[in-house]
Amino acid sequence: SHRCTVDDRVTRVAWLNRSTILYAGNDKWSIDNRVVILSNTKTQYSIQIQDVDVYDEGPYTCSVQTDNHPKTSRVHLIVQVPPQIVNISSDITVNEGSSVTLMCLAFGRPEPTVTWRHLSGKGQGFVSEDEYLEITGITREQSGEYECSAVNDVAVPDVRKVKVTVNYPPFISNAKNTGASVGQKGILQCEASAVPVAEFQWFKEDTRLANGLEGVRIESKGRLSTLTFFNVSEKDYGNYTCVATNKLGNTNASIILYGPGAVHDGGNAASRVAAGLCLWATLLARLLLDF
């Protein structure tokens, strides 16, 4: 509301917005029904604007006529508006290595400051102090939720989130060779990270294994696939291949089921040592033949 102090020498009063007359005395000239007169007394002449918006900002003038001498007093109305995000990018799914631009447009008076941050497990640092966040060559670590906040001093910040999903081909992170005795239970495990989640297949030599056949069970859930032998026999020992596939590609790992007493390590060192000994024996025989 705008007040104008007057005294008993005043003969005429009026309120103007720029050059438009809002009220002359008690007579309303404005067609805007949000503008109302609050008081017109010997000491005060005031009007009120209800439901103020940004278009009401600007200069208002109280014009007072006393003894045929007009006087004016001016007031400047500043309209403050809480920050509001008016447009923000939708959730997005991209392949690893792609470039991504997220947009967050906000309105408010004063003009709000817009910032982006990545809500990752490794801390929540700001990634952009701007309406636009550009990520070139996005990596799987950069997937997750991104939060945009619009801040000015008028009210609490407006905060919205965008989810970024990064697809990448399967990567087998864990596949250990395992030992089991005849007649016991044997379990081979294959763990693969991938987005979308990988599908698993198991092979022995070139034969694909099917669930429930010949006493084996295949269980795949999330990142892990398990090949279980309920009753290990001699023919079960050997090399198995786990294949993890999604729409971006596939990868495989070799996993050995071995029996007790087998000379064994992850890199198949025993067979390398045997081949080395064989080579030495051949060289030695040649040297002896030369003498």
Short mmCIF file of C-alpha atoms in Angstrom, two decimals:
data_model
loop_
_atom_site.label_atom_id
_atom_site.label_comp_id
_atom_site.label_asym_id
_atom_site.label_seq_id
_atom_site.Cartn_x
_atom_site.Cartn_y
_atom_site.Cartn_z
CA SER A 1 0.00 0.00 0.00
CA HIS A 2 1.12 3.58 -0.68
CA ARG A 3 0.51 6.37 1.83
CA CYS A 4 0.55 10.09 1.30
CA THR A 5 0.50 12.45 4.31
CA VAL A 6 -1.76 15.46 3.86
CA ASP A 7 -3.03 18.36 6.00
CA ASP A 8 -6.25 20.40 6.19
CA ARG A 9 -5.08 22.96 3.61
CA VAL A 10 -5.30 20.30 0.86
CA THR A 11 -7.99 20.85 -1.71
CA ARG A 12 -7.33 18.08 -4.26
CA VAL A 13 -5.48 14.74 -4.12
CA ALA A 14 -4.66 12.06 -6.71
CA TRP A 15 -2.53 8.90 -7.12
CA LEU A 16 -0.79 8.22 -10.45
CA ASN A 17 1.20 5.33 -11.83
CA ARG A 18 3.65 6.91 -14.27
CA SER A 19 1.22 9.21 -16.12
CA THR A 20 -1.91 7.12 -15.55
CA ILE A 21 -4.34 8.40 -12.90
CA LEU A 22 -5.38 5.62 -10.51
CA TYR A 23 -7.52 7.67 -8.10
CA ALA A 24 -8.58 11.33 -8.02
CA GLY A 25 -9.91 11.93 -4.54
CA ASN A 26 -12.40 9.13 -3.91
CA ASP A 27 -13.07 8.66 -7.62
CA LYS A 28 -11.47 5.56 -9.12
CA TRP A 29 -10.01 6.11 -12.58
CA SER A 30 -8.14 2.81 -12.84
CA ILE A 31 -9.94 -0.13 -14.45
CA ASP A 32 -7.75 -2.55 -12.46
CA ASN A 33 -9.90 -4.03 -9.70
CA ARG A 34 -6.78 -4.93 -7.67
CA VAL A 35 -6.28 -1.21 -6.94
CA VAL A 36 -8.38 0.01 -4.00
CA ILE A 37 -8.47 3.14 -1.86
CA LEU A 38 -7.56 2.56 1.77
CA SER A 39 -8.11 5.99 3.27
CA ASN A 40 -8.85 9.56 2.28
CA THR A 41 -8.82 11.62 5.47
CA LYS A 42 -7.56 15.04 6.49
CA THR A 43 -4.17 13.50 7.37
CA GLN A 44 -3.71 10.55 5.04
CA TYR A 45 -4.46 9.53 1.47
CA SER A 46 -3.53 5.94 0.69
CA ILE A 47 -4.16 3.22 -1.90
CA GLN A 48 -3.48 -0.50 -1.96
CA ILE A 49 -2.56 -2.88 -4.82
CA GLN A 50 -3.62 -6.45 -4.13
CA ASP A 51 -1.90 -9.56 -5.60
CA VAL A 52 1.12 -7.56 -6.74
CA ASP A 53 3.03 -8.90 -9.74
CA VAL A 54 6.17 -7.78 -11.54
CA TYR A 55 4.26 -5.53 -13.95
CA ASP A 56 3.24 -3.33 -10.99
CA GLU A 57 6.88 -2.37 -10.42
CA GLY A 58 7.78 1.24 -11.07
CA PRO A 59 7.13 4.84 -9.94
CA TYR A 60 3.91 5.94 -8.21
CA THR A 61 3.10 9.60 -7.58
CA CYS A 62 0.88 11.23 -4.98
CA SER A 63 -0.24 14.64 -6.27
CA VAL A 64 -1.54 17.13 -3.72
CA GLN A 65 -3.05 20.57 -4.41
CA THR A 66 -2.73 23.11 -1.56
CA ASP A 67 -3.65 26.80 -1.95
CA ASN A 68 -3.38 26.35 -5.71
CA HIS A 69 0.24 25.07 -5.35
CA PRO A 70 0.56 21.45 -6.54
CA LYS A 71 3.02 19.21 -4.67
CA THR A 72 4.07 15.70 -5.60
CA SER A 73 5.74 12.91 -3.67
CA ARG A 74 7.07 9.86 -5.48
CA VAL A 75 7.50 6.29 -4.33
CA HIS A 76 9.17 3.53 -6.35
CA LEU A 77 7.62 0.09 -5.97
CA ILE A 78 10.11 -2.78 -6.18
CA VAL A 79 8.48 -6.21 -6.60
CA GLN A 80 10.43 -9.21 -5.26
CA VAL A 81 9.65 -12.70 -6.59
CA PRO A 82 10.78 -16.01 -5.00
CA PRO A 83 13.07 -18.14 -7.20
CA GLN A 84 11.25 -20.63 -9.40
CA ILE A 85 12.67 -23.20 -11.81
CA VAL A 86 10.49 -22.84 -14.91
CA ASN A 87 12.20 -25.33 -17.25
CA ILE A 88 14.55 -28.24 -16.54
CA SER A 89 15.92 -31.16 -18.59
CA SER A 90 14.13 -34.52 -18.39
CA ASP A 91 15.81 -37.67 -17.04
CA ILE A 92 18.18 -38.98 -19.69
CA THR A 93 19.92 -42.24 -20.67
CA VAL A 94 23.12 -42.10 -22.76
CA ASN A 95 25.96 -44.39 -23.79
CA GLU A 96 29.34 -43.96 -22.13
CA GLY A 97 31.50 -41.47 -24.06
CA SER A 98 28.53 -39.36 -25.21
CA SER A 99 28.25 -35.64 -24.54
CA VAL A 100 25.39 -34.42 -22.34
CA THR A 101 23.96 -30.93 -21.74
CA LEU A 102 21.55 -30.36 -18.87
CA MET A 103 19.48 -27.16 -18.74
CA CYS A 104 17.84 -25.45 -15.77
CA LEU A 105 16.05 -22.14 -16.41
CA ALA A 106 14.82 -20.13 -13.43
CA PHE A 107 12.87 -16.93 -12.83
CA GLY A 108 12.78 -14.58 -9.86
CA ARG A 109 13.47 -11.01 -8.74
CA PRO A 110 16.25 -10.35 -8.07
CA GLU A 111 17.52 -12.71 -10.81
CA PRO A 112 18.29 -16.03 -9.07
CA THR A 113 21.71 -17.69 -9.10
CA VAL A 114 21.52 -21.17 -10.68
CA THR A 115 23.94 -23.98 -9.73
CA TRP A 116 24.24 -27.67 -10.60
CA ARG A 117 25.76 -30.35 -8.38
CA HIS A 118 26.28 -34.09 -8.74
CA LEU A 119 24.70 -36.08 -5.90
CA SER A 120 27.28 -38.89 -5.96
CA GLY A 121 28.53 -41.04 -3.12
CA LYS A 122 31.94 -39.37 -3.33
CA GLY A 123 30.78 -36.01 -1.99
CA GLN A 124 28.42 -33.46 -3.45
CA GLY A 125 30.54 -30.84 -5.17
CA PHE A 126 29.26 -28.14 -7.49
CA VAL A 127 29.77 -29.09 -11.12
CA SER A 128 28.43 -25.90 -12.73
CA GLU A 129 27.61 -22.39 -11.53
CA ASP A 130 25.41 -21.77 -14.55
CA GLU A 131 22.02 -22.63 -16.05
CA TYR A 132 23.71 -25.13 -18.38
CA LEU A 133 25.80 -28.12 -17.35
CA GLU A 134 27.89 -29.64 -20.14
CA ILE A 135 29.57 -33.02 -19.76
CA THR A 136 31.75 -34.17 -22.67
CA GLY A 137 32.69 -37.84 -22.92
CA ILE A 138 30.57 -38.91 -19.95
CA THR A 139 31.88 -41.81 -17.84
CA ARG A 140 30.00 -44.40 -15.80
CA GLU A 141 31.15 -42.61 -12.60
CA GLN A 142 29.29 -39.50 -13.76
CA SER A 143 25.92 -41.26 -13.78
CA GLY A 144 23.38 -40.58 -11.04
CA GLU A 145 21.31 -37.63 -9.86
CA TYR A 146 22.11 -34.03 -10.65
CA GLU A 147 20.48 -31.31 -8.56
CA CYS A 148 19.72 -27.80 -9.82
CA SER A 149 19.06 -25.06 -7.30
CA ALA A 150 17.86 -21.50 -7.95
CA VAL A 151 18.68 -19.04 -5.17
CA ASN A 152 17.82 -15.42 -4.38
CA ASP A 153 17.35 -13.69 -1.02
CA VAL A 154 13.56 -13.46 -1.22
CA ALA A 155 12.60 -17.00 -0.20
CA VAL A 156 13.94 -20.55 0.13
CA PRO A 157 15.77 -21.93 -2.95
CA ASP A 158 13.82 -23.87 -5.58
CA VAL A 159 15.45 -27.28 -6.07
CA ARG A 160 14.85 -29.92 -8.77
CA LYS A 161 16.66 -33.12 -9.79
CA VAL A 162 17.54 -34.85 -13.06
CA LYS A 163 18.61 -38.51 -13.30
CA VAL A 164 21.39 -39.36 -15.76
CA THR A 165 21.84 -43.05 -16.64
CA VAL A 166 25.07 -44.04 -18.41
CA ASN A 167 25.03 -47.29 -20.39
CA TYR A 168 28.29 -49.24 -20.69
CA PRO A 169 29.23 -52.75 -21.91
CA PRO A 170 29.78 -55.60 -19.42
CA PHE A 171 33.01 -55.80 -17.45
CA ILE A 172 33.69 -59.02 -15.50
CA SER A 173 35.03 -57.86 -12.16
CA ASN A 174 35.28 -61.20 -10.37
CA ALA A 175 35.69 -64.77 -11.68
CA LYS A 176 37.71 -67.13 -9.45
CA ASN A 177 38.81 -70.69 -10.14
CA THR A 178 37.32 -73.03 -7.54
CA GLY A 179 38.16 -76.43 -6.09
CA ALA A 180 35.66 -79.15 -5.06
CA SER A 181 35.92 -82.83 -4.13
CA VAL A 182 34.05 -85.62 -5.92
CA GLY A 183 30.62 -86.10 -4.37
CA GLN A 184 30.61 -82.60 -2.89
CA LYS A 185 28.84 -79.42 -3.97
CA GLY A 186 30.81 -77.13 -6.29
CA ILE A 187 30.04 -73.48 -7.00
CA LEU A 188 31.50 -71.26 -9.75
CA GLN A 189 30.74 -67.54 -9.57
CA CYS A 190 30.94 -64.85 -12.24
CA GLU A 191 30.38 -61.16 -11.37
CA ALA A 192 29.89 -58.51 -14.07
CA SER A 193 29.01 -54.83 -13.85
CA ALA A 194 27.05 -53.40 -16.79
CA VAL A 195 24.27 -50.95 -17.64
CA PRO A 196 21.76 -52.22 -18.67
CA VAL A 197 22.34 -55.25 -16.38
CA ALA A 198 24.17 -58.08 -18.17
CA GLU A 199 22.61 -61.40 -19.16
CA PHE A 200 24.80 -64.44 -18.43
CA GLN A 201 25.53 -67.68 -20.30
CA TRP A 202 27.77 -70.57 -19.22
CA PHE A 203 29.70 -72.88 -21.57
CA LYS A 204 31.90 -75.94 -21.17
CA GLU A 205 34.16 -76.07 -24.23
CA ASP A 206 31.66 -75.16 -26.99
CA THR A 207 28.56 -76.54 -25.27
CA ARG A 208 26.17 -74.12 -23.65
CA LEU A 209 24.97 -75.29 -20.24
CA ALA A 210 21.25 -75.29 -19.52
CA ASN A 211 19.67 -74.94 -16.12
CA GLY A 212 18.65 -78.23 -14.47
CA LEU A 213 20.55 -80.49 -16.88
CA GLU A 214 23.05 -83.06 -15.51
CA GLY A 215 22.82 -81.87 -11.93
CA VAL A 216 23.71 -78.22 -12.46
CA ARG A 217 21.81 -75.06 -11.59
CA ILE A 218 22.41 -71.61 -13.08
CA GLU A 219 21.24 -68.60 -11.08
CA SER A 220 21.70 -65.05 -12.34
CA LYS A 221 20.62 -62.10 -10.24
CA GLY A 222 21.82 -58.54 -10.80
CA ARG A 223 25.61 -58.51 -11.19
CA LEU A 224 26.18 -62.12 -10.13
CA SER A 225 25.75 -65.45 -11.92
CA THR A 226 26.33 -68.76 -10.12
CA LEU A 227 26.89 -72.22 -11.61
CA THR A 228 26.22 -74.88 -8.96
CA PHE A 229 27.17 -78.59 -9.22
CA PHE A 230 25.09 -80.52 -6.66
CA ASN A 231 27.27 -83.67 -6.82
CA VAL A 232 30.68 -83.12 -8.40
CA SER A 233 32.03 -86.00 -10.54
CA GLU A 234 35.38 -86.37 -12.37
CA LYS A 235 33.80 -85.38 -15.70
CA ASP A 236 32.78 -82.02 -14.21
CA TYR A 237 36.39 -80.90 -13.73
CA GLY A 238 37.75 -78.58 -16.38
CA ASN A 239 37.46 -75.17 -17.94
CA TYR A 240 34.16 -73.24 -18.04
CA THR A 241 33.40 -69.97 -19.77
CA CYS A 242 31.11 -67.29 -18.38
CA VAL A 243 29.75 -64.86 -21.00
CA ALA A 244 28.14 -61.55 -19.92
CA THR A 245 26.14 -59.65 -22.57
CA ASN A 246 24.12 -56.45 -22.90
CA LYS A 247 23.10 -54.33 -25.90
CA LEU A 248 26.47 -52.55 -25.93
CA GLY A 249 28.61 -55.68 -26.14
CA ASN A 250 29.81 -58.82 -24.39
CA THR A 251 32.79 -60.13 -22.47
CA ASN A 252 33.83 -63.54 -21.17
CA ALA A 253 36.02 -65.11 -18.53
CA SER A 254 37.47 -68.57 -18.14
CA ILE A 255 36.86 -70.29 -14.79
CA ILE A 256 38.28 -73.68 -13.78
CA LEU A 257 36.60 -76.26 -11.53
CA TYR A 258 39.43 -78.41 -10.18
CA GLY A 259 39.74 -81.34 -7.82
CA PRO A 260 41.76 -81.68 -4.59
CA GLY A 261 45.49 -82.12 -5.14
CA ALA A 262 45.46 -80.35 -8.51
CA VAL A 263 48.47 -78.07 -9.00
CA HIS A 264 46.71 -74.85 -9.71
CA ASP A 265 46.72 -71.09 -9.72
CA GLY A 266 44.82 -68.30 -11.42
CA GLY A 267 47.24 -67.96 -14.33
CA ASN A 268 47.63 -71.70 -14.94
CA ALA A 269 51.30 -71.51 -13.91
CA ALA A 270 51.62 -75.31 -13.62
CA SER A 271 51.15 -75.84 -17.36
CA ARG A 272 53.59 -72.98 -18.15
CA VAL A 273 56.25 -74.57 -15.91
CA ALA A 274 55.71 -77.98 -17.58
CA ALA A 275 56.08 -76.44 -21.06
CA GLY A 276 59.29 -74.70 -19.94
CA LEU A 277 60.78 -77.96 -18.63
CA CYS A 278 59.89 -79.69 -21.89
CA LEU A 279 61.72 -76.96 -23.88
CA TRP A 280 64.83 -77.30 -21.73
CA ALA A 281 64.83 -81.09 -22.20
CA THR A 282 64.66 -80.64 -26.00
CA LEU A 283 67.56 -78.14 -26.02
CA LEU A 284 69.62 -80.39 -23.77
CA ALA A 285 69.06 -83.39 -26.03
CA ARG A 286 70.18 -81.32 -29.07
CA LEU A 287 73.32 -80.14 -27.30
CA LEU A 288 74.20 -83.74 -26.36
CA LEU A 289 73.66 -84.92 -29.93
CA ASP A 290 76.06 -82.25 -31.21
CA PHE A 291 78.94 -83.66 -29.13
#
